Short mmCIF file of C-alpha atoms in Angstrom, two decimals:
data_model
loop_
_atom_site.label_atom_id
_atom_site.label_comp_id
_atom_site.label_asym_id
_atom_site.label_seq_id
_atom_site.Cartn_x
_atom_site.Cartn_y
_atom_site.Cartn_z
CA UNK J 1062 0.00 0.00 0.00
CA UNK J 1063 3.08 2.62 0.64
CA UNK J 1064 4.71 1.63 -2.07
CA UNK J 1065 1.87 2.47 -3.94
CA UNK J 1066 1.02 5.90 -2.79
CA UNK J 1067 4.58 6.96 -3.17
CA UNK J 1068 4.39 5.70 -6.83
CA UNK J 1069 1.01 7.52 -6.71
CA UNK J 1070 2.87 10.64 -5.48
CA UNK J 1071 5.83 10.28 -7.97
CA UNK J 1072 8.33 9.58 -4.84
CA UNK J 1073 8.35 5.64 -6.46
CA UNK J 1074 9.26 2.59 -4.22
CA UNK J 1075 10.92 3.02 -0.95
CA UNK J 1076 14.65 2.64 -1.21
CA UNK J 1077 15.58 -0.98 0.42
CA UNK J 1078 17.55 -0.83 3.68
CA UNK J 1079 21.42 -1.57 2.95
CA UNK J 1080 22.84 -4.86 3.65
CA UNK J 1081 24.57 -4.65 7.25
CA UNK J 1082 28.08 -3.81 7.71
CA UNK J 1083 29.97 -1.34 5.48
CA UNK J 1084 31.61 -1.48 2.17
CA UNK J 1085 35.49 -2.32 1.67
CA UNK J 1086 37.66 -0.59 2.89
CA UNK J 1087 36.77 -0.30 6.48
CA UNK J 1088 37.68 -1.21 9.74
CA UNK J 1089 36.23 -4.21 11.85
CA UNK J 1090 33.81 -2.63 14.50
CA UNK J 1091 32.25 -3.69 17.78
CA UNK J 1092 28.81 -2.61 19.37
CA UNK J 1093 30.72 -0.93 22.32
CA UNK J 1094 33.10 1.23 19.95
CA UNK J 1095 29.93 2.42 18.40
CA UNK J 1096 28.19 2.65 22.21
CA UNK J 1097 29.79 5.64 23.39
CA UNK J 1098 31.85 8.04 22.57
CA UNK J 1099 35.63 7.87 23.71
CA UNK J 1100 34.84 3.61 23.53
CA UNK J 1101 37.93 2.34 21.73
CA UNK J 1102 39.40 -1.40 21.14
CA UNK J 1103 42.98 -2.09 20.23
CA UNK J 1104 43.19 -5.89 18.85
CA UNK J 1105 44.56 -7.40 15.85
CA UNK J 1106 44.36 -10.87 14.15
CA UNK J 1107 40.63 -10.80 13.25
CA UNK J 1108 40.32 -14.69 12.30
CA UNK J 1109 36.44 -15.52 11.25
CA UNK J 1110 34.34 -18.53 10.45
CA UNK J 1111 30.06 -19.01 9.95
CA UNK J 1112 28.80 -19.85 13.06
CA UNK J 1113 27.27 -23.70 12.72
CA UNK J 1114 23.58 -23.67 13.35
CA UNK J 1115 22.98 -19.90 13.02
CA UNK J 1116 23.03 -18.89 9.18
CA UNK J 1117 24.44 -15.66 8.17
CA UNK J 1118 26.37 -15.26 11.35
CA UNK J 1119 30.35 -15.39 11.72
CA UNK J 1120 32.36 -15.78 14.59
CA UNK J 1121 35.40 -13.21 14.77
CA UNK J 1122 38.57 -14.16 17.08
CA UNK J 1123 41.12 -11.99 18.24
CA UNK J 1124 43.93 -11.83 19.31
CA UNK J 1125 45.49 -9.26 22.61
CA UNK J 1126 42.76 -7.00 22.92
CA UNK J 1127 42.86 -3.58 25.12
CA UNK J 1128 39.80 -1.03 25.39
CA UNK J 1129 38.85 2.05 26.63
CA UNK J 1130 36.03 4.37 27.36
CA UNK J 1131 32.94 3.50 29.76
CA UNK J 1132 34.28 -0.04 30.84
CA UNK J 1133 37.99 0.04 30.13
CA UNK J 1134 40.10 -3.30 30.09
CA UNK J 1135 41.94 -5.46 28.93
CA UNK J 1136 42.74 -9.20 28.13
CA UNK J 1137 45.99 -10.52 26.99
CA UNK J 1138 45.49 -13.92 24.70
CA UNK J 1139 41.78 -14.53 22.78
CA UNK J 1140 38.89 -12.76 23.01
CA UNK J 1141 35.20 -13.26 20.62
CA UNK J 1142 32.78 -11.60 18.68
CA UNK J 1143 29.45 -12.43 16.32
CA UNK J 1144 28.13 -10.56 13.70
CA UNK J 1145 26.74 -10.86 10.27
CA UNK J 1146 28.19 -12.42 7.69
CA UNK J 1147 27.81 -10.56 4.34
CA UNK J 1148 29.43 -11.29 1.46
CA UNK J 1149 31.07 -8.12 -0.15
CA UNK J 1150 30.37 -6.30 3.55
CA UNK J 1151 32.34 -5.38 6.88
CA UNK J 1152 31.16 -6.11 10.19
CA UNK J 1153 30.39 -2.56 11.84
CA UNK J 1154 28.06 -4.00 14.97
CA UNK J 1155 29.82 -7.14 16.02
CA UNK J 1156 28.29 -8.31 19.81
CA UNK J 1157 31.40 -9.44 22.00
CA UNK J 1158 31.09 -12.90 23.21
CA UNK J 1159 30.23 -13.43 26.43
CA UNK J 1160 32.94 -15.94 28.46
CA UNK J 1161 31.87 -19.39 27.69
CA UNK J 1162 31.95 -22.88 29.95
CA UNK J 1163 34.49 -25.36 29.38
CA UNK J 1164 37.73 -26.85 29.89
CA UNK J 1165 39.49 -24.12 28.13
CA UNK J 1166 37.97 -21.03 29.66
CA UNK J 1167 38.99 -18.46 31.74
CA UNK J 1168 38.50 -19.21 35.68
CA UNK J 1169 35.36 -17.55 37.42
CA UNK J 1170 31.73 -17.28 36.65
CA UNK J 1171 30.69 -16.86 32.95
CA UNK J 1172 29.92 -12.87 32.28
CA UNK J 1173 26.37 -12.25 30.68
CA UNK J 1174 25.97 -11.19 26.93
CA UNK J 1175 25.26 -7.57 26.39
CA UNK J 1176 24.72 -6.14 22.80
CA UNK J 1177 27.25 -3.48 23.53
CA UNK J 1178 29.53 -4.30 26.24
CA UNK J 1179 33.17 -5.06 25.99
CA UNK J 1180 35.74 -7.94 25.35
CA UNK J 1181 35.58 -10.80 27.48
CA UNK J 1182 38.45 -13.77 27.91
CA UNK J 1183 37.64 -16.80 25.49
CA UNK J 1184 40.45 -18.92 26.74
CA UNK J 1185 42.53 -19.32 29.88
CA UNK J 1186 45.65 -18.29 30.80
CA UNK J 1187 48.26 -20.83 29.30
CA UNK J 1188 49.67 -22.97 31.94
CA UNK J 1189 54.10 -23.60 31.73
CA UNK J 1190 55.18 -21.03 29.76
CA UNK J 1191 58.78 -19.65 30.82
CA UNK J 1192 61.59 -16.78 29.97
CA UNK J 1193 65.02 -18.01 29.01
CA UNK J 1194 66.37 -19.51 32.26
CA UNK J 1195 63.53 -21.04 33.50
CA UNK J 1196 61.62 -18.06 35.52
CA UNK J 1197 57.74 -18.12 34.86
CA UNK J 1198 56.80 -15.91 31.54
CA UNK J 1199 54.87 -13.17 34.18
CA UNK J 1200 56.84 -10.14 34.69
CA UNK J 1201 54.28 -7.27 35.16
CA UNK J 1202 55.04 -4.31 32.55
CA UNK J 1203 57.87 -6.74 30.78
CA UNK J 1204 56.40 -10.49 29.83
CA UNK J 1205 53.10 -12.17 29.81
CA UNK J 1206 51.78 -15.54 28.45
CA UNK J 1207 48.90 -15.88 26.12
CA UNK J 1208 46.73 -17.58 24.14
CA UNK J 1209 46.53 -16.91 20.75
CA UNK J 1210 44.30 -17.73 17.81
CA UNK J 1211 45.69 -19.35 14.77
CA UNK J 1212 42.49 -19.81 12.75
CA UNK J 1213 39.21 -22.23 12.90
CA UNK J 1214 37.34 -24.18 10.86
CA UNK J 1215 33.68 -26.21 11.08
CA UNK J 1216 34.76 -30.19 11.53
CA UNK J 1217 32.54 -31.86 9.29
CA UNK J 1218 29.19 -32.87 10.28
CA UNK J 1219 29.01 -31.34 13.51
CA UNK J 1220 27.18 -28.10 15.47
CA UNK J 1221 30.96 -26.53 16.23
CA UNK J 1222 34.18 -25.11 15.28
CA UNK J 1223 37.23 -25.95 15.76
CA UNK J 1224 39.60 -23.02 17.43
CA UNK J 1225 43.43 -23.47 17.16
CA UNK J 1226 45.58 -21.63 19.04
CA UNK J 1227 48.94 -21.19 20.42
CA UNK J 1228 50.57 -20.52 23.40
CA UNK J 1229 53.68 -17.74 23.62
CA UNK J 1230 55.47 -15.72 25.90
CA UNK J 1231 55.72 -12.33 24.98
CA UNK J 1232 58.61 -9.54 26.14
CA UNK J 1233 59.60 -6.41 24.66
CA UNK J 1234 61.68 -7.56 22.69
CA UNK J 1235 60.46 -11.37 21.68
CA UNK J 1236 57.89 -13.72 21.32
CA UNK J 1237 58.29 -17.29 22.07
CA UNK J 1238 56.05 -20.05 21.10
CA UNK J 1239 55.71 -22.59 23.15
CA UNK J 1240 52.59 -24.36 22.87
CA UNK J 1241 50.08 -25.74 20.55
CA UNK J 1242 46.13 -26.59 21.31
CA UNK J 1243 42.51 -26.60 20.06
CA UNK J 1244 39.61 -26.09 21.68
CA UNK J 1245 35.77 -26.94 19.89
CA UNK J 1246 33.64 -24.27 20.36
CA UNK J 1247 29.96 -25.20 20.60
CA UNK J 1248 27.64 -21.98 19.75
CA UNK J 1249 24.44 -23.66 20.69
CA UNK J 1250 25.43 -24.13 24.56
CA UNK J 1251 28.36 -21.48 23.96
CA UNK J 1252 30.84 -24.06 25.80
CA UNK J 1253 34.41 -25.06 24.53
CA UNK J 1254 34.56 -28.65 24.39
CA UNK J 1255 37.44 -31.37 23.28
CA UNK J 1256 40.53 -29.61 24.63
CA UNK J 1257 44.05 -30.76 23.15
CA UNK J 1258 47.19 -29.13 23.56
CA UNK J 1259 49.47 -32.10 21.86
CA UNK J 1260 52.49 -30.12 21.67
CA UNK J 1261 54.29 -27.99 24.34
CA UNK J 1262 58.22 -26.87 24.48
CA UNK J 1263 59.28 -24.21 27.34
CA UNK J 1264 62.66 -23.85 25.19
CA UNK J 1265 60.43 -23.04 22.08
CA UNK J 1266 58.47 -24.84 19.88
CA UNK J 1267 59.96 -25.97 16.19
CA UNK J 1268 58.37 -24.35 13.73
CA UNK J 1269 56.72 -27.17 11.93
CA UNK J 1270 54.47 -27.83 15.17
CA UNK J 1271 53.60 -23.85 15.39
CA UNK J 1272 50.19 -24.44 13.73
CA UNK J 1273 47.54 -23.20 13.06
CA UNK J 1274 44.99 -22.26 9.51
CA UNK J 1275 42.89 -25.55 10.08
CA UNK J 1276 41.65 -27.51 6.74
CA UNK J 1277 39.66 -30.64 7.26
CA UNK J 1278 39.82 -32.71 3.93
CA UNK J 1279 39.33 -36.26 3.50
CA UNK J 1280 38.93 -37.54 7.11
CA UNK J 1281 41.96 -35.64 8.16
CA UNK J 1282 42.74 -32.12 9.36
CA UNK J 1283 45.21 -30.45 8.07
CA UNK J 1284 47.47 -27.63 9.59
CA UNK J 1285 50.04 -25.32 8.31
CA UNK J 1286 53.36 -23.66 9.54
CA UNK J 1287 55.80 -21.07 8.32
CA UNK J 1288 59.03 -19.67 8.69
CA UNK J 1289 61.58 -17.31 7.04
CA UNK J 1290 65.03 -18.39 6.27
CA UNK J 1291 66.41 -15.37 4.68
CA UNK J 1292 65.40 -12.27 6.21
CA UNK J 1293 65.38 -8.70 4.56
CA UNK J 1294 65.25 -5.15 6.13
CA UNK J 1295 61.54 -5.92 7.09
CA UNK J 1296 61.16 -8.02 4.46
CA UNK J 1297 61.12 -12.13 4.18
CA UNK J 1298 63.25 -13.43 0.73
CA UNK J 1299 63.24 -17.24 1.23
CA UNK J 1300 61.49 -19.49 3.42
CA UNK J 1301 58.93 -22.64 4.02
CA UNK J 1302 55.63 -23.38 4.22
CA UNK J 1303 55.28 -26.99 5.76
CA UNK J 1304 52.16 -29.00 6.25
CA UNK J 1305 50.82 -31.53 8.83
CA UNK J 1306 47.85 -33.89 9.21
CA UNK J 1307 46.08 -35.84 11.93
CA UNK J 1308 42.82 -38.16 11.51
CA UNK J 1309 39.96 -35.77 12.30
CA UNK J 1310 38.78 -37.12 15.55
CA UNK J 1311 39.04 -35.62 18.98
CA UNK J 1312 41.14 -38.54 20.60
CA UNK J 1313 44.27 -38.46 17.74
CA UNK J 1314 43.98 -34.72 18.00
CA UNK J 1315 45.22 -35.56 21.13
CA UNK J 1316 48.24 -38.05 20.57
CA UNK J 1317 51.23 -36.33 19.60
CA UNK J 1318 52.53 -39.31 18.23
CA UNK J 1319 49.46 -39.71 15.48
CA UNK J 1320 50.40 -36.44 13.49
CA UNK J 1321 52.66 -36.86 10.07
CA UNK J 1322 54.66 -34.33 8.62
CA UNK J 1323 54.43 -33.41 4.52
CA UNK J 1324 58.04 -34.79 2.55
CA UNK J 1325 58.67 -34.58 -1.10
CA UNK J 1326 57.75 -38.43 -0.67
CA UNK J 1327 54.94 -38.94 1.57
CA UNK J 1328 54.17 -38.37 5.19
CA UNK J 1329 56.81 -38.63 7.74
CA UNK J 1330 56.51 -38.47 11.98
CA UNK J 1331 59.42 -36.48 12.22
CA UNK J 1332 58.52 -33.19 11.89
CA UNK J 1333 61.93 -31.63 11.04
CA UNK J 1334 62.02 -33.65 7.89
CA UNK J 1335 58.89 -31.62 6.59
CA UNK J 1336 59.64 -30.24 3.56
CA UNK J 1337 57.84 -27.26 1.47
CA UNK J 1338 55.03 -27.01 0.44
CA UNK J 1339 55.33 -23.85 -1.53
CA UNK J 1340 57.96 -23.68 -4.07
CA UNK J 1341 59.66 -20.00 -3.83
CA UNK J 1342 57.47 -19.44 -0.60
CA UNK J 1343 58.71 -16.03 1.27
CA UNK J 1344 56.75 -16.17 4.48
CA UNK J 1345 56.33 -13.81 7.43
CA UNK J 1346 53.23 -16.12 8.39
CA UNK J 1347 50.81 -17.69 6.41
CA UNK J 1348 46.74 -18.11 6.30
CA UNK J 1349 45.01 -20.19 4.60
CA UNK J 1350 41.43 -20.97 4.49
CA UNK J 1351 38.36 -23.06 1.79
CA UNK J 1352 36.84 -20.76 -0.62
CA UNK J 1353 35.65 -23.77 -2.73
CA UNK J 1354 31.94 -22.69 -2.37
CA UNK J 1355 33.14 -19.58 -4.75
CA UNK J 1356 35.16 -22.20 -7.17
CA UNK J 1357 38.28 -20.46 -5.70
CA UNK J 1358 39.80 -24.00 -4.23
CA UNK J 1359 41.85 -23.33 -1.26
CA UNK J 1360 43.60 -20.14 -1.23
CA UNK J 1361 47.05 -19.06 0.45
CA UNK J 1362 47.91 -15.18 2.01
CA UNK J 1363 51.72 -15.22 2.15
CA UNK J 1364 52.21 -12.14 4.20
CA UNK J 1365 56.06 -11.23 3.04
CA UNK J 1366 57.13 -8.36 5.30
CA UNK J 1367 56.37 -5.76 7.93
CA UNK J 1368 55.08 -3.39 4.91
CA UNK J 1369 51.79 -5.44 4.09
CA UNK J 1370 52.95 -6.85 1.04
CA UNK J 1371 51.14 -10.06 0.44
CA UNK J 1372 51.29 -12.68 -2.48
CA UNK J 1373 47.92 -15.21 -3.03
CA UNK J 1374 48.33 -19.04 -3.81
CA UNK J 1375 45.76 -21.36 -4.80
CA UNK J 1376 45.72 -25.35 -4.79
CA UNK J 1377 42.98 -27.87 -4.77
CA UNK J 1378 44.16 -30.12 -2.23
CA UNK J 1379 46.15 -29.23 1.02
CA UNK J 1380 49.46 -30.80 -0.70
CA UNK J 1381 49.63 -28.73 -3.63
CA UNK J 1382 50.77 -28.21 -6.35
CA UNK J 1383 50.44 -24.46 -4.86
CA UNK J 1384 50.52 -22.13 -7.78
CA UNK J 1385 50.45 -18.32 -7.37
CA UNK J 1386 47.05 -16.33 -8.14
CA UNK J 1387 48.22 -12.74 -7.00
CA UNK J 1388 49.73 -10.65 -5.26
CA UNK J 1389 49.69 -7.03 -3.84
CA UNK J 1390 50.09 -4.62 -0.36
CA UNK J 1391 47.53 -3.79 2.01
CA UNK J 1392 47.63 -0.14 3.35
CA UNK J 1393 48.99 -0.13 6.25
CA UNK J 1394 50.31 3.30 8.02
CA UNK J 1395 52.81 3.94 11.15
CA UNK J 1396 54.24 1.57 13.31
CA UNK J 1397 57.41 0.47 15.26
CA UNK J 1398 59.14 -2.73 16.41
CA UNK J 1399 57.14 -5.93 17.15
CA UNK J 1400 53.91 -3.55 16.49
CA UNK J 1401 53.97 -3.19 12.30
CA UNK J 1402 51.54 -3.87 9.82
CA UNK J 1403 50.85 -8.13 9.90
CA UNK J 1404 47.71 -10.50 10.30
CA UNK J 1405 46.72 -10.80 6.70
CA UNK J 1406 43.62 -13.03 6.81
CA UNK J 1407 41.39 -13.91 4.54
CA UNK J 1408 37.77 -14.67 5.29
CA UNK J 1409 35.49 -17.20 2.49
CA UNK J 1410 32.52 -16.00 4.29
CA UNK J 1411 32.28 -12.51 3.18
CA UNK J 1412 34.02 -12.80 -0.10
CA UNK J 1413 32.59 -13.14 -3.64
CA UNK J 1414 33.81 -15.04 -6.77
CA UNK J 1415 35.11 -11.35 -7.65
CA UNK J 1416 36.48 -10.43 -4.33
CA UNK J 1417 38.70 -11.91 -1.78
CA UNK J 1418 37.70 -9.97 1.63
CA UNK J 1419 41.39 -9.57 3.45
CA UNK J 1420 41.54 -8.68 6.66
CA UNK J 1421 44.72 -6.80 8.81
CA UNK J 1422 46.31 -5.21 11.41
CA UNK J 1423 47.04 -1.40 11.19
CA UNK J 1424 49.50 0.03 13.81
CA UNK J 1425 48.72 3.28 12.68
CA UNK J 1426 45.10 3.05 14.26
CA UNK J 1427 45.25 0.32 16.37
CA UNK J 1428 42.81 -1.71 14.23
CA UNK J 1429 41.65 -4.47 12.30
CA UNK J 1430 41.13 -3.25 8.59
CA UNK J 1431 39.26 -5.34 5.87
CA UNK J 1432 39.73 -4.45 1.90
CA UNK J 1433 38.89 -5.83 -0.74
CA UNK J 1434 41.11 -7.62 -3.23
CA UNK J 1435 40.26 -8.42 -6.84
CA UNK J 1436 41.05 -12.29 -8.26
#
């Protein structure tokens, strides 16, 4: 009936009401930054995956997050969001997860969901973790230990998502890895379930076992790691992108001993026999995620340096044959030491078959940025 007195009128239809979020470019927002003024978060990593069970919902991880404003705080290792998932769009209203139940979560009572109130703590304090000679890694003002995200993915066939994570030390000058987990988060009774932490090391974790961008393919999960050999002036010029698997059940997650390592001619259980992946790989870090709903395959963000320079790979099975499909630099501005441009993610559920949707952390505001990439 309006719409036909407006046409009446000459007005015509009423204009629909945009799709929510914001177009590309833009930053990552949360209901409290938007709350009040002088509300502020400073987080980075911005990992994302659909939530199972509630279509067109995602749910963002992060990373160290600090805030300010109304309810100022802060939480060192992984905190959670929701918010629509949109392909082509930025989350602008994200709601901050409320602490769940579980094996992996913070100590103390579970805080309430509110629309627009702050972070909250999505996993616990890492137990072990040390500075070089042996004295726990808690020095107020100069270390701290935390949990952090290294990406998720939906194990098939069931209401949850699996979170991996790992576990460093962090000083001023250093950050040690010395831990790998998982954790299944389960949206429905917002509970993490199926802890594993099957590799620990206070000296230091290799590299091959510092995992994370989970693939499940086959009946087995899949896991990457990186390194760079040959470092630049902020810059990475040679380096390796190894690859490990594990039967995708909770109990080998488990087993240290059931996880095989990627060779030129097979699988191996020594993981410093992994070989490369990636051919001509120059990694910072790596992320690598399913777009196969867009007919993408999986794809591969190289970061290559502290200046947001990124290159894209794309393979149709975890082991390659990796071939390159792009390459570019985000824009990041500012930043100094350990804090510089880095956490180049990609996210299937908000791109298009035109668009890759890359997110990243920008030191010069503090936030997590998404843009938009053409492929």
């Amino acid at each position: 009936m309006l719409a036909a007195v407006l046409a009446a009128a000459g007005g015509g239809a009423p204009a629909p009401d945009p799709p929510p979020g914001a177009a590309p470019p833009a930053r990552v927002l949360s209901r409290y930054e938007t709350a009040a003024p002088g509300n502020a978060i400073d987080r980075d990593c911005g990992y994302s995956a659909p939530l199972p069970g509630r279509p067109g919902r995602s749910l963002w991880l992060f990373c160290d997050s600090v805030w300010t404003g109304t309810r100022p705080g802060m939480w060192l290792g992984a905190t959670a969001a929701t918010g629509p998932a949109v392909p082509g769009r930025v989350p602008a209203a994200l709601t901050e997860l409320p602490t769940p139940s579980g094996p992996a979560a913070p100590p103390g009572p579970a805080v309430s969901e509110r629309a627009d109130g702050p972070p909250q703590g999505l996993l616990g304090r890492p137990p072990g973790l040390v500075l070089p000679g042996g004295r726990p890694c808690h020095v107020p003002g100069a270390a701290y230990g935390a949990s952090w995200v290294s990406g998720a993915a939906r194990p098939p066939g069931t209401g949850a998502l699996l979170i991996t994570y790992t576990d460093v030390c962090v000083t001023a000058g250093s950050i040690s890895t010395q831990g790998f987990g998982m954790v299944e988060y389960r949206p429905a009774r917002n509970a993490l379930t199926e802890l594993a932490r099957p590799f620990t090391a206070p000296g230091g974790l290799p590299f091959q076992q510092n995992l994370g961008s989970p693939v499940f393919a086959g009946g087995h999960l899949y896991l990457f790691a990186a390194v760079c050999d040959l470092h630049g002036f902020g810059a990475c010029s040679g380096g390796r992108v190894t690859l490990a698997r594990v039967r995708a059940d909770p109990a080998a997650r488990r087993d240290p001993a059931a996880y095989r390592y990627r060779t030129a001619a097979g699988w191996t259980r020594d993981a410093f026999a992994a070989a490369t992946v990636v051919p001509g790989a120059a990694p910072y870090a790596v992320h690598v995620a399913d777009y196969s709903r867009l007919g993408k395959g999986l794809v591969m963000v190289e970061q290559r340096g502290l200046d947001g320079g990124y290159r894209l790979w794309r393979a149709s099975a975890p082991e390659g044959p990796w071939r390159p499909a792009g390459r570019g630099t985000v824009g990041c501005t500012g930043g100094a030491g350990l804090d510089q441009c880095r956490a180049l993610i990609g996210h299937p559920e908000l791109s298009t078959r035109a668009e890759l949707l890359l997110s990243y952390y920008d030191p010069g505001d503090d936030h997590v940025r998404v843009r938009a990439v053409p492929w």
